[in-house]
Short mmCIF file of C-alpha atoms in Angstrom, two decimals:
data_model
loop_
_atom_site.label_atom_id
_atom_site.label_comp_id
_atom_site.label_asym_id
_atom_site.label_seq_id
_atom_site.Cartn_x
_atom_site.Cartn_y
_atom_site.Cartn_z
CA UNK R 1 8.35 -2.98 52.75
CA UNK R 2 7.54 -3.39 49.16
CA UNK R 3 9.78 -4.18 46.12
CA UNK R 4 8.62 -1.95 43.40
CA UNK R 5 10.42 -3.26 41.00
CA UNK R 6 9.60 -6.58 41.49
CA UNK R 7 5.58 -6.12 41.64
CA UNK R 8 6.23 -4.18 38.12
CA UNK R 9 7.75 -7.22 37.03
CA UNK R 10 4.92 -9.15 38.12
CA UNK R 11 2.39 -6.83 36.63
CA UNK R 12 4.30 -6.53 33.36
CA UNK R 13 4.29 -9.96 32.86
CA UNK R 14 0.62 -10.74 34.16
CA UNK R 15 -0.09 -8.24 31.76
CA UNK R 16 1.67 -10.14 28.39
CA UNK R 17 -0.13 -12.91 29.44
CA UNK R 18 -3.47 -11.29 29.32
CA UNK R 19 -2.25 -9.66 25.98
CA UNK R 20 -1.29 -13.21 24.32
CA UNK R 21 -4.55 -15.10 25.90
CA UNK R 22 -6.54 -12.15 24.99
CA UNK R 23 -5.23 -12.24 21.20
CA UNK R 24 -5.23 -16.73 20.84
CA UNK R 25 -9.41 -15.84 21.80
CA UNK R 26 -9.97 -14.37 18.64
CA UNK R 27 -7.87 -16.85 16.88
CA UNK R 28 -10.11 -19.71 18.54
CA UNK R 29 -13.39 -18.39 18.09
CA UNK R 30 -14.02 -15.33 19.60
CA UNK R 31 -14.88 -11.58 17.66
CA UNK R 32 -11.92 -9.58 16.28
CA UNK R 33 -10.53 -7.62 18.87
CA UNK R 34 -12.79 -9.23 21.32
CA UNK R 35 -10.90 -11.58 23.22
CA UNK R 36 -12.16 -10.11 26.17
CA UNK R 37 -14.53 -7.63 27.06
CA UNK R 38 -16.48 -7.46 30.14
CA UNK R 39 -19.59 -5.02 28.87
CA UNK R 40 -19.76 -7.11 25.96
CA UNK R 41 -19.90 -10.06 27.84
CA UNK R 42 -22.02 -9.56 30.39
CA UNK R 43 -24.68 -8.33 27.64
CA UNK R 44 -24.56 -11.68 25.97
CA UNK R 45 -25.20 -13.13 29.54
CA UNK R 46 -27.99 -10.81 29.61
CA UNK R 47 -29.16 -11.70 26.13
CA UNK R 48 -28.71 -15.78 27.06
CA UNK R 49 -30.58 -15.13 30.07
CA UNK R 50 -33.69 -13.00 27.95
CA UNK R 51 -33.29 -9.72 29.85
CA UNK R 52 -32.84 -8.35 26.54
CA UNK R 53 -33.94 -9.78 22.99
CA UNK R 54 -31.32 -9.02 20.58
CA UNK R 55 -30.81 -12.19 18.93
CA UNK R 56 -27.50 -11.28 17.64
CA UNK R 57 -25.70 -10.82 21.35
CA UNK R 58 -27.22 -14.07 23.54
CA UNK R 59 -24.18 -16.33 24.82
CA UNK R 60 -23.51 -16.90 28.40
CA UNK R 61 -19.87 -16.38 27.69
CA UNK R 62 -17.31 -18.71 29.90
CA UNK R 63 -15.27 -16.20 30.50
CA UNK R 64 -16.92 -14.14 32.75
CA UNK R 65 -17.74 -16.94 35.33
CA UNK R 66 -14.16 -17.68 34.69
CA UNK R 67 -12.58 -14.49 36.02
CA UNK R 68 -14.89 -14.17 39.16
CA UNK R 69 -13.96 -17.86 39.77
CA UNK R 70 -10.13 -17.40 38.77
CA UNK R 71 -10.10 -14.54 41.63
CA UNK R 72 -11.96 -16.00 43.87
CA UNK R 73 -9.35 -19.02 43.76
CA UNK R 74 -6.30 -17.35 43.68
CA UNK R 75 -8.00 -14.57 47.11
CA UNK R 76 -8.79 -18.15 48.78
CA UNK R 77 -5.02 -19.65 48.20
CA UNK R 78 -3.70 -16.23 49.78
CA UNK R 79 -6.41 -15.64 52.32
CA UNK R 80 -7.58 -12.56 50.43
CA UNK R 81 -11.01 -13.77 50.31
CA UNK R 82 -13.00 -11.57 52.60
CA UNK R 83 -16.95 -11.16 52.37
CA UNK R 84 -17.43 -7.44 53.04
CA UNK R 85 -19.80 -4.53 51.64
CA UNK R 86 -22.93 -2.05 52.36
CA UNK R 87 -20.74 1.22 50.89
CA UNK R 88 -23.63 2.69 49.13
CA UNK R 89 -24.71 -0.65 47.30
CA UNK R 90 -27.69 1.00 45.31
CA UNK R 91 -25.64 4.02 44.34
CA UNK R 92 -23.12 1.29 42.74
CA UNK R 93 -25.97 -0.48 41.33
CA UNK R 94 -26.86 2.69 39.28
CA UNK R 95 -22.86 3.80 38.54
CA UNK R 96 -23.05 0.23 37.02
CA UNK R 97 -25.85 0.51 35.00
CA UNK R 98 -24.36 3.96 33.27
CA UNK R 99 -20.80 2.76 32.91
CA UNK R 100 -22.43 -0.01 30.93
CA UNK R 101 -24.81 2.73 28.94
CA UNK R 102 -21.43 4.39 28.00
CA UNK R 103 -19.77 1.30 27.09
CA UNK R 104 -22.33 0.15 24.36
CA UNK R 105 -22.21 3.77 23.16
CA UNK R 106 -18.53 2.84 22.71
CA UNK R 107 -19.26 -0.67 21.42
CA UNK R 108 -16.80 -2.26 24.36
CA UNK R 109 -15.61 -1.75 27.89
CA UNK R 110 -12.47 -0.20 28.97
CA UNK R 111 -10.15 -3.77 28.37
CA UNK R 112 -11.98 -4.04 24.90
CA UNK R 113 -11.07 -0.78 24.21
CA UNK R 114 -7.13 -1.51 24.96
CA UNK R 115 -7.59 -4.64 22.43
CA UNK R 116 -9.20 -2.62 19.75
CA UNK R 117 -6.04 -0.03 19.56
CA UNK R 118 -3.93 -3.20 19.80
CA UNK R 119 -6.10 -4.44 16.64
CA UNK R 120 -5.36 -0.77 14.74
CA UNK R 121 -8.74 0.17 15.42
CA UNK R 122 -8.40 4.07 15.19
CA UNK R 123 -11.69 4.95 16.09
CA UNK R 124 -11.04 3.58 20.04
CA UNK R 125 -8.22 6.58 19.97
CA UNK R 126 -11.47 8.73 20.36
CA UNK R 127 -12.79 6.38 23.13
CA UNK R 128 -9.52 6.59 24.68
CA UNK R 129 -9.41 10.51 24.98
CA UNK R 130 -12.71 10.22 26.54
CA UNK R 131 -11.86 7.48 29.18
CA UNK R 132 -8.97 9.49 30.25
CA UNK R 133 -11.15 12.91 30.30
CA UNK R 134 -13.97 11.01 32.37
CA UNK R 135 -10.94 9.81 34.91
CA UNK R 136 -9.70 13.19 34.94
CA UNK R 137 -13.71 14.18 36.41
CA UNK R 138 -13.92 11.34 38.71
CA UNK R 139 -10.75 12.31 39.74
CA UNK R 140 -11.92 15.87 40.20
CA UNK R 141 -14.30 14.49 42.96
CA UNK R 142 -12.02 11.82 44.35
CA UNK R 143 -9.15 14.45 45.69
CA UNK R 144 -11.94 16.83 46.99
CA UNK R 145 -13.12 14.20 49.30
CA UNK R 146 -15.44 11.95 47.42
CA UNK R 147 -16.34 8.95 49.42
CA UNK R 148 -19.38 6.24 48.99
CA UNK R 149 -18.62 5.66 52.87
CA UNK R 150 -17.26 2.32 54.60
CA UNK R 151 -17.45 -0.99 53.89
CA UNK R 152 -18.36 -3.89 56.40
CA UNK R 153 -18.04 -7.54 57.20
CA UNK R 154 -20.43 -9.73 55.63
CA UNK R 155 -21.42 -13.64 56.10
CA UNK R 156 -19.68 -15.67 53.78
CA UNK R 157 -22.76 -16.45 51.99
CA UNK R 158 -23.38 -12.55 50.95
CA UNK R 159 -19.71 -12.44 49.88
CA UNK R 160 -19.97 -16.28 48.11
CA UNK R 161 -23.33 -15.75 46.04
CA UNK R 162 -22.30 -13.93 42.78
CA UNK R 163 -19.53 -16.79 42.36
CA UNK R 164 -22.53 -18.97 42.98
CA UNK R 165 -24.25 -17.36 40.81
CA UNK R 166 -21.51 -17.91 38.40
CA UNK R 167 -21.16 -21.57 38.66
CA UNK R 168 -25.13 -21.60 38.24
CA UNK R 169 -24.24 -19.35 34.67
CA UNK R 170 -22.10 -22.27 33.64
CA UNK R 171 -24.30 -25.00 34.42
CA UNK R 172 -27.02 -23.14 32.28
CA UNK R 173 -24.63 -23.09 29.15
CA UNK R 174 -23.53 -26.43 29.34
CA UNK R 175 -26.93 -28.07 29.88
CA UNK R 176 -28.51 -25.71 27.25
CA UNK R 177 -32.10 -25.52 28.82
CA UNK R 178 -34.57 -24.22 26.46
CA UNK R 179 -35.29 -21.12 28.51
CA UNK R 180 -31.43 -19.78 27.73
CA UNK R 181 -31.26 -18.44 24.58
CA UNK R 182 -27.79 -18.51 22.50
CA UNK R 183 -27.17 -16.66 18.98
CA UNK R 184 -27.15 -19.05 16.10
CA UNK R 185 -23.19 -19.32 14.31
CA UNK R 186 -23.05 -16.40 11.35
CA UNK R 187 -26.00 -14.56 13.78
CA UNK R 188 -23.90 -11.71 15.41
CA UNK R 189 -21.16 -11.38 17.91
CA UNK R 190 -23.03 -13.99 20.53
CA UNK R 191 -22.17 -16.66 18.06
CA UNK R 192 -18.92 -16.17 17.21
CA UNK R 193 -16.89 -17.59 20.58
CA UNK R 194 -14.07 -20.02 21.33
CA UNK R 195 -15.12 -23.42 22.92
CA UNK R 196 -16.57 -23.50 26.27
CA UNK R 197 -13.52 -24.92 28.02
CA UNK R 198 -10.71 -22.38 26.22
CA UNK R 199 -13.05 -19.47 27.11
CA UNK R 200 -13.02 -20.71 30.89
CA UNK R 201 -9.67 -21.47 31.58
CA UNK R 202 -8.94 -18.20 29.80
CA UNK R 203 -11.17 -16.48 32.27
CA UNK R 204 -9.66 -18.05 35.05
CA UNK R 205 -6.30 -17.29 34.16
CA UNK R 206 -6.97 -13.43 34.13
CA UNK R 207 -9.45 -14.12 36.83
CA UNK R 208 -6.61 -14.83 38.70
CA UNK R 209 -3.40 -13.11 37.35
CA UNK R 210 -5.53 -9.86 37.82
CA UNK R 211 -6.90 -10.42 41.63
CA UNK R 212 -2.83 -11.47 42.49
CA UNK R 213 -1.89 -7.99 40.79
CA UNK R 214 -5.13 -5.77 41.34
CA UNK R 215 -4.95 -4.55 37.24
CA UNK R 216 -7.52 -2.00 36.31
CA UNK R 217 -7.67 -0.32 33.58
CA UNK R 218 -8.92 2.76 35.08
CA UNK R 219 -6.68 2.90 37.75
CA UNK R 220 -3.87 3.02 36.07
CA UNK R 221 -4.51 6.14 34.69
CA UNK R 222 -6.43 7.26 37.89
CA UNK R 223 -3.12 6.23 40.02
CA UNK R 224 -0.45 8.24 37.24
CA UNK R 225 -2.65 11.41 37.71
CA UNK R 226 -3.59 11.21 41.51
CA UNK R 227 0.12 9.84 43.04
CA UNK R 228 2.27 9.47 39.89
CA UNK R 229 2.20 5.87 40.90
CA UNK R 230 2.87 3.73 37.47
CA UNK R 231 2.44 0.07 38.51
CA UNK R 232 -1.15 -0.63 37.28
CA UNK R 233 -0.52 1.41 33.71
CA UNK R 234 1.69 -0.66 33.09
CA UNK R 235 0.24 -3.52 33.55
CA UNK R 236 -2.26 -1.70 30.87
CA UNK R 237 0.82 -1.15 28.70
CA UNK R 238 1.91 -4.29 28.82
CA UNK R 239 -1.76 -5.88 27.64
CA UNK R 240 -1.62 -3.58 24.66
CA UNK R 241 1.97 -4.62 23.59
CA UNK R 242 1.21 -8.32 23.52
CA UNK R 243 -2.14 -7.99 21.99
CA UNK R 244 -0.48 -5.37 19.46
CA UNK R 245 2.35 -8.30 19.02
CA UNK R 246 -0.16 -11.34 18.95
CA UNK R 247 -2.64 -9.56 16.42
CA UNK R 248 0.71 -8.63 13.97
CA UNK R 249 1.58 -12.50 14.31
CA UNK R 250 -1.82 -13.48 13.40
CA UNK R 251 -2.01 -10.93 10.58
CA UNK R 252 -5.45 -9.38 12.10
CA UNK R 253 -3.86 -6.00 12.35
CA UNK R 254 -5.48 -3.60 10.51
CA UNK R 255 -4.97 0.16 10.91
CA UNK R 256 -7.84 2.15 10.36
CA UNK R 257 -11.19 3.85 10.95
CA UNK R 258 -13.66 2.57 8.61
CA UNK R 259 -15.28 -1.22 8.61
CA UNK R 260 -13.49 -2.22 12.03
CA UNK R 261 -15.27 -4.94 13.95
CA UNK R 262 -17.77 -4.58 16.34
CA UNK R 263 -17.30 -0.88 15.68
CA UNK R 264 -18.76 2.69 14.73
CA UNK R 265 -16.80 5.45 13.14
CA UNK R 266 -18.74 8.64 15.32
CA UNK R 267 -15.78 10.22 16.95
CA UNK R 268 -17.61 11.90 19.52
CA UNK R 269 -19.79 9.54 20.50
CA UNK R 270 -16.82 7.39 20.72
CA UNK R 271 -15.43 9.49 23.32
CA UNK R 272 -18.05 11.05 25.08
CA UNK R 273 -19.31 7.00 25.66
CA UNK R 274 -15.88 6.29 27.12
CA UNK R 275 -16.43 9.59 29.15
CA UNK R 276 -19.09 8.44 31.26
CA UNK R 277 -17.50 4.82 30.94
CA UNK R 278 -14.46 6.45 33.03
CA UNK R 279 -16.22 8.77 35.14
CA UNK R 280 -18.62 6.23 36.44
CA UNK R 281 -15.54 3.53 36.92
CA UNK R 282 -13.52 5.69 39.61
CA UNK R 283 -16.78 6.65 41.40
CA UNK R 284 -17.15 2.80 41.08
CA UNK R 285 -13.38 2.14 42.35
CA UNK R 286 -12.50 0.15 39.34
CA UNK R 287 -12.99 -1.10 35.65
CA UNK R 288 -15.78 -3.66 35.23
CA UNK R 289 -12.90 -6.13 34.97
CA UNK R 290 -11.84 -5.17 38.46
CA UNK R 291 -15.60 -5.81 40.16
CA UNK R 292 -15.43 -9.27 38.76
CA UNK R 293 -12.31 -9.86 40.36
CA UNK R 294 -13.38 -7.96 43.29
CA UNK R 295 -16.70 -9.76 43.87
CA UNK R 296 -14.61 -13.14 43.43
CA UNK R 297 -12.76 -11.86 46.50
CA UNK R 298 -16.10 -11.55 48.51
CA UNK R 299 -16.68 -8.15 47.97
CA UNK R 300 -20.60 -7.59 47.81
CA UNK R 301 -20.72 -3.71 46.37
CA UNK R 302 -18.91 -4.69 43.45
CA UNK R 303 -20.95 -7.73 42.61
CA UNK R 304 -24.08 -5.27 43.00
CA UNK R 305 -22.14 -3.14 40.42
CA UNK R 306 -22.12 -6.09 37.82
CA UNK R 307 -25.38 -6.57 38.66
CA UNK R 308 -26.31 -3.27 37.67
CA UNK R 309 -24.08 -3.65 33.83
CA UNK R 310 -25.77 -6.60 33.15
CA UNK R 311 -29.10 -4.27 33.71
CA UNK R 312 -28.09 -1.77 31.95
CA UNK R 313 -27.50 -3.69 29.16
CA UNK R 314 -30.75 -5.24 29.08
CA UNK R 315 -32.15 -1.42 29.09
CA UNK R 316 -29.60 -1.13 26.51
CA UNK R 317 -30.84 -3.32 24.28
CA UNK R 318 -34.56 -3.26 25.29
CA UNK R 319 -34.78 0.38 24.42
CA UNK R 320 -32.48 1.03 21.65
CA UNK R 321 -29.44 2.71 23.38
CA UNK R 322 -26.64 0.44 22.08
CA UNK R 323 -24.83 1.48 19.01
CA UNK R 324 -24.41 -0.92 16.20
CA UNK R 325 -21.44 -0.90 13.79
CA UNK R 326 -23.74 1.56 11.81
CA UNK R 327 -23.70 4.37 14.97
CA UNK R 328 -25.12 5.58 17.71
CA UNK R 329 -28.51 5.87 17.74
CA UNK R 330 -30.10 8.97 19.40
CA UNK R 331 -31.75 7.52 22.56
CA UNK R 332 -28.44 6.18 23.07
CA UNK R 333 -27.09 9.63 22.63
CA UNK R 334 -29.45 10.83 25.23
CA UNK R 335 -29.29 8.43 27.63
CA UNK R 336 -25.37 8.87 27.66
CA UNK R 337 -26.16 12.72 28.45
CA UNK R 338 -28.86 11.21 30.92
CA UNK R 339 -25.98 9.37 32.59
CA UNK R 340 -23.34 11.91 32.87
CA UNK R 341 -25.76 14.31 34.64
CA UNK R 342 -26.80 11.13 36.82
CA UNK R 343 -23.09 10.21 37.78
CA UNK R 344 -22.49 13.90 38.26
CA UNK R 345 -25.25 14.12 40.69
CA UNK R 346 -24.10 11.33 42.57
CA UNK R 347 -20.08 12.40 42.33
CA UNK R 348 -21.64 15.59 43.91
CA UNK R 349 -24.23 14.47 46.60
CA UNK R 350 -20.94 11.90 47.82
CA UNK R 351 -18.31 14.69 47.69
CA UNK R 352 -20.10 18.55 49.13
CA UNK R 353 -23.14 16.49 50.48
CA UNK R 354 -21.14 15.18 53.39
CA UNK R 355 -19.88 18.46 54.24
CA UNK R 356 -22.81 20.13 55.37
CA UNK B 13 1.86 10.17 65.98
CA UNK B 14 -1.05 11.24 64.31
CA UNK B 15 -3.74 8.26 64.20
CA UNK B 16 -5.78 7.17 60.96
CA UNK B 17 -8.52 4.82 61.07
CA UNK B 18 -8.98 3.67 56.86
CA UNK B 19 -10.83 0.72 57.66
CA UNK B 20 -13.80 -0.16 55.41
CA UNK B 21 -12.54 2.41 52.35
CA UNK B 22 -11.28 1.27 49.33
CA UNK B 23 -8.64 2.57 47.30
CA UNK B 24 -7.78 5.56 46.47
CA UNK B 25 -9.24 6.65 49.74
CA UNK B 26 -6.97 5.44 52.20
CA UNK B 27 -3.87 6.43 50.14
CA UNK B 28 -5.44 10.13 49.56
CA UNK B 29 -5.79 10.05 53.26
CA UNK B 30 -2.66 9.73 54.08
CA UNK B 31 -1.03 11.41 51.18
CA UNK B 32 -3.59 14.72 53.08
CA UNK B 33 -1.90 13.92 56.17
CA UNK B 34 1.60 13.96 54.92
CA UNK B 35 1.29 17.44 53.51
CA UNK B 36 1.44 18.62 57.30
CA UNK B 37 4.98 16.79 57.18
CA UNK B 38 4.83 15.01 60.52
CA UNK B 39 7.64 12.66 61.01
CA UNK B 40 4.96 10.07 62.46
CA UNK B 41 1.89 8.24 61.30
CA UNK B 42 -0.09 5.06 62.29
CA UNK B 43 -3.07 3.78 60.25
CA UNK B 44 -5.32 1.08 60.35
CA UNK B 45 -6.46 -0.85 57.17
CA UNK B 46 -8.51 -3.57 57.00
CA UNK B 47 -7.85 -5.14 52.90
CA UNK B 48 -4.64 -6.39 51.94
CA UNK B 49 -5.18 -3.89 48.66
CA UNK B 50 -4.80 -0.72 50.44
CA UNK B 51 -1.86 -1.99 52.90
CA UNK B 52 -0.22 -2.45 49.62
CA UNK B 53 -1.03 1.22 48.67
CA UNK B 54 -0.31 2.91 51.34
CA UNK B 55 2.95 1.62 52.21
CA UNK B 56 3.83 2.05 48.72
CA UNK B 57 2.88 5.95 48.54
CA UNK B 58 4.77 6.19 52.19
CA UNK B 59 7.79 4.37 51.12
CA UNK B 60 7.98 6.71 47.67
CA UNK B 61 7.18 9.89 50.77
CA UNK B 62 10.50 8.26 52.75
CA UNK B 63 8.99 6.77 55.52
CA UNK B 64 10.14 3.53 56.88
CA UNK B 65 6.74 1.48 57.13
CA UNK B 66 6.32 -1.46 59.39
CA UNK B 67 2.74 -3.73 59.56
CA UNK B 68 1.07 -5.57 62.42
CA UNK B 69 -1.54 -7.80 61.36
CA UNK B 70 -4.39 -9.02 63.54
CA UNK B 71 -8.31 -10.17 63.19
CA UNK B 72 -7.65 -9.12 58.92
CA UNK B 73 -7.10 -5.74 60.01
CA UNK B 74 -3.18 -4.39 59.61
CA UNK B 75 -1.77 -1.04 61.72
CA UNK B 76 1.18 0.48 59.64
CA UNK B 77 3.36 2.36 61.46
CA UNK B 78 5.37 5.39 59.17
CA UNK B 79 8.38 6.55 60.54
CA UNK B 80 10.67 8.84 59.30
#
């Protein structure tokens, strides 16, 4: 039997933690509001890696090794770790690739967008209505029978590589090859990060407070509206209250619309990014943040679905889709359009397809 | 006891599986899961439905039993 209470407890309090680490990130380096975010992120790995050439977002930020490592820890001390995958890996490739296309319309992923309201950022209000409409369509599907099939057991090496790949990412940034490009300090958002060891164990921390209490921040609103099940919203409550608390204490609060960081004022694009952001996530099974901590469990789908982000941002970039703090920009505009048909093909084919 | 075989989904799935199969309000259900994520889930939901869930675990695959 399970102890509800007790596992709120748990998530509660994983979730302050996340909130105060997530705040002390920006104090120690990071961008405002930008203690974490896994789109971001894995664009600046992108950008390190010269997928994409925007000098202003190239870092191969510790973090994000840090959280598939900090999972893949904490599913290895429980026995959790368990290689598995081949549910519909290039359908998850492309889901990736558009949650990412709606994320840089939003300037952040669904955790960055938590730490922006938490900053007084009023514009991620819009992104937030959106994120919960787009959960609202996945959710459509999900209850009508939507299914991207079974998973199976893989070797351990298929279910070990993207941590692999991981510890490879961090050997790259500390031995600085020439081939790895990084964004010079005062150059953008890729310069502006805590030092390499903070930024790991940070990632770690989460990495592994979040694979011990499966957060997501799109299934906690996915679980209220399918089984009225709180636990995981809270844990997304619980992020925003000590982020709120830690950014007050700091004095980096500041209510508004206009001149946020890392930010654009377009209401609707705002939303409408955060739209296909949350649609594609529940056809996905989970926030970005919960693939990382997924593939550090083993699980080979969801490290094809970071692969496909970190693609997508490259396209991002590459072709002009991501907004800037001075808007959207219209191929970004259309390839958000371009992705919520795309994810509403797929949501289809995976739901009425299987019927016939 | 009507017989569920969840292994290989991921949540939701399993849990909207069961929650379909509850609707028919059997007193009886057994279901096979094979990640610790959606044993959690589903006895949750069953629990919150008033069942009285037990688990078997064997070869990382767990059969809960609902009873009510």
């Amino acid at each position: 039997m399970i102890d509800t209470k007790k596992e709120r407890l748990v998530i509660v309090t994983a979730g302050l933690i996340t909130g105060v680490i997530a705040a002390g990130l920006t104090k120690l380096g990071n961008p405002a509001n930008m203690g974490f975010c896994i789109a971001c992120f894995l664009r600046d790995i992108s950008g390190a890696l010269g997928l994409h050439q925007a000098a202003a977002v190239q870092y191969i930020r510790p973090e994000i090794p840090g959280l598939v490592l900090g999972s893949l820890a904490a599913a290895l001390w429980k026995r959790e770790f368990s290689p598995r995958g081949g549910s519909a890996p290039v359908t998850r490739f492309v889901l990736g690739f558009f949650v990412m296309i709606g994320c840089l319309m939003f300037l952040g992923c669904p955790f960055r967008m938590i730490l922006r309201l938490a900053g007084g950022d009023g514009n991620a209000l819009f992104g937030f209505v959106g994120f919960a409409a787009g959960i609202l369509a996945g959710v459509f599907f999900l209850s009508r029978g939507y299914s991207l099939k079974r998973t199976y057991r893989q070797p351990a090496g298929e279910g070990g590589a993207l941590p692999a790949i991981m510890v490879i990412l961090l050997v790259l940034l500390v031995s600085a090859p020439g081939f790895i490009h990084f964004t010079e300090t005062g150059g953008g958002p890729g310069g502006s990060h805590a030092a390499i060891l903070v930024s790991l164990v940070a990632g770690l921390a989460v990495g592994a407070l979040a694979q011990r209490t499966r957060m997501c921040m799109v299934g906690g609103i996915r679980d209220l509206i399918l089984f009225r099940e709180p636990k995981l919203i809270l844990g997304f409550g619980a992020i925003f209250a000590a982020t709120l608390l830690g950014n007050l204490y700091l004095g980096v609060f500041h209510p508004g619309f206009a001149e946020q960081p890392v930010a654009h004022t377009d209401g609707l694009w705002n939303a409408l990014g955060m739209f296909l952001a949350g649609y594609g996530c529940v056809l996905l099974g989970g926030c970005p943040l919960r693939q990382l901590v997924l593939s550090g469990e083993g699980n080979t789908d969801s490290a094809t679905a970071v692969l496909g982000l970190m693609v997508g941002a490259a396209f991002a970039h590459n072709f002009g889709l991501a907004s800037s703090g001075a808007g959207p920009t219209g191929t970004g505009k259309l390839a958000v359009l371009t992705g919520v048909a795309v994810v509403s093909v797929i949501a289809c084919a995976n739901t009425f397809g299987k019927k016939q | 006891m009507e017989k569920l075989d969840a292994r290989g989904l991921s949540c939701p799935e399993p849990v909207i599986m069961i929650r379909k199969a509850m609707q028919s309000g059997g007193a009886a259900y057994e279901m096979v899961v094979d990640n610790p994520v959606s044993r959690e889930n589903v006895t949750r939901y069953a629990q919150h439905e008033g069942y009285t869930v037990s688990v078997t675990e064997g070869d990382g695959e767990y059969t809960l039993t609902m009873t009510k």
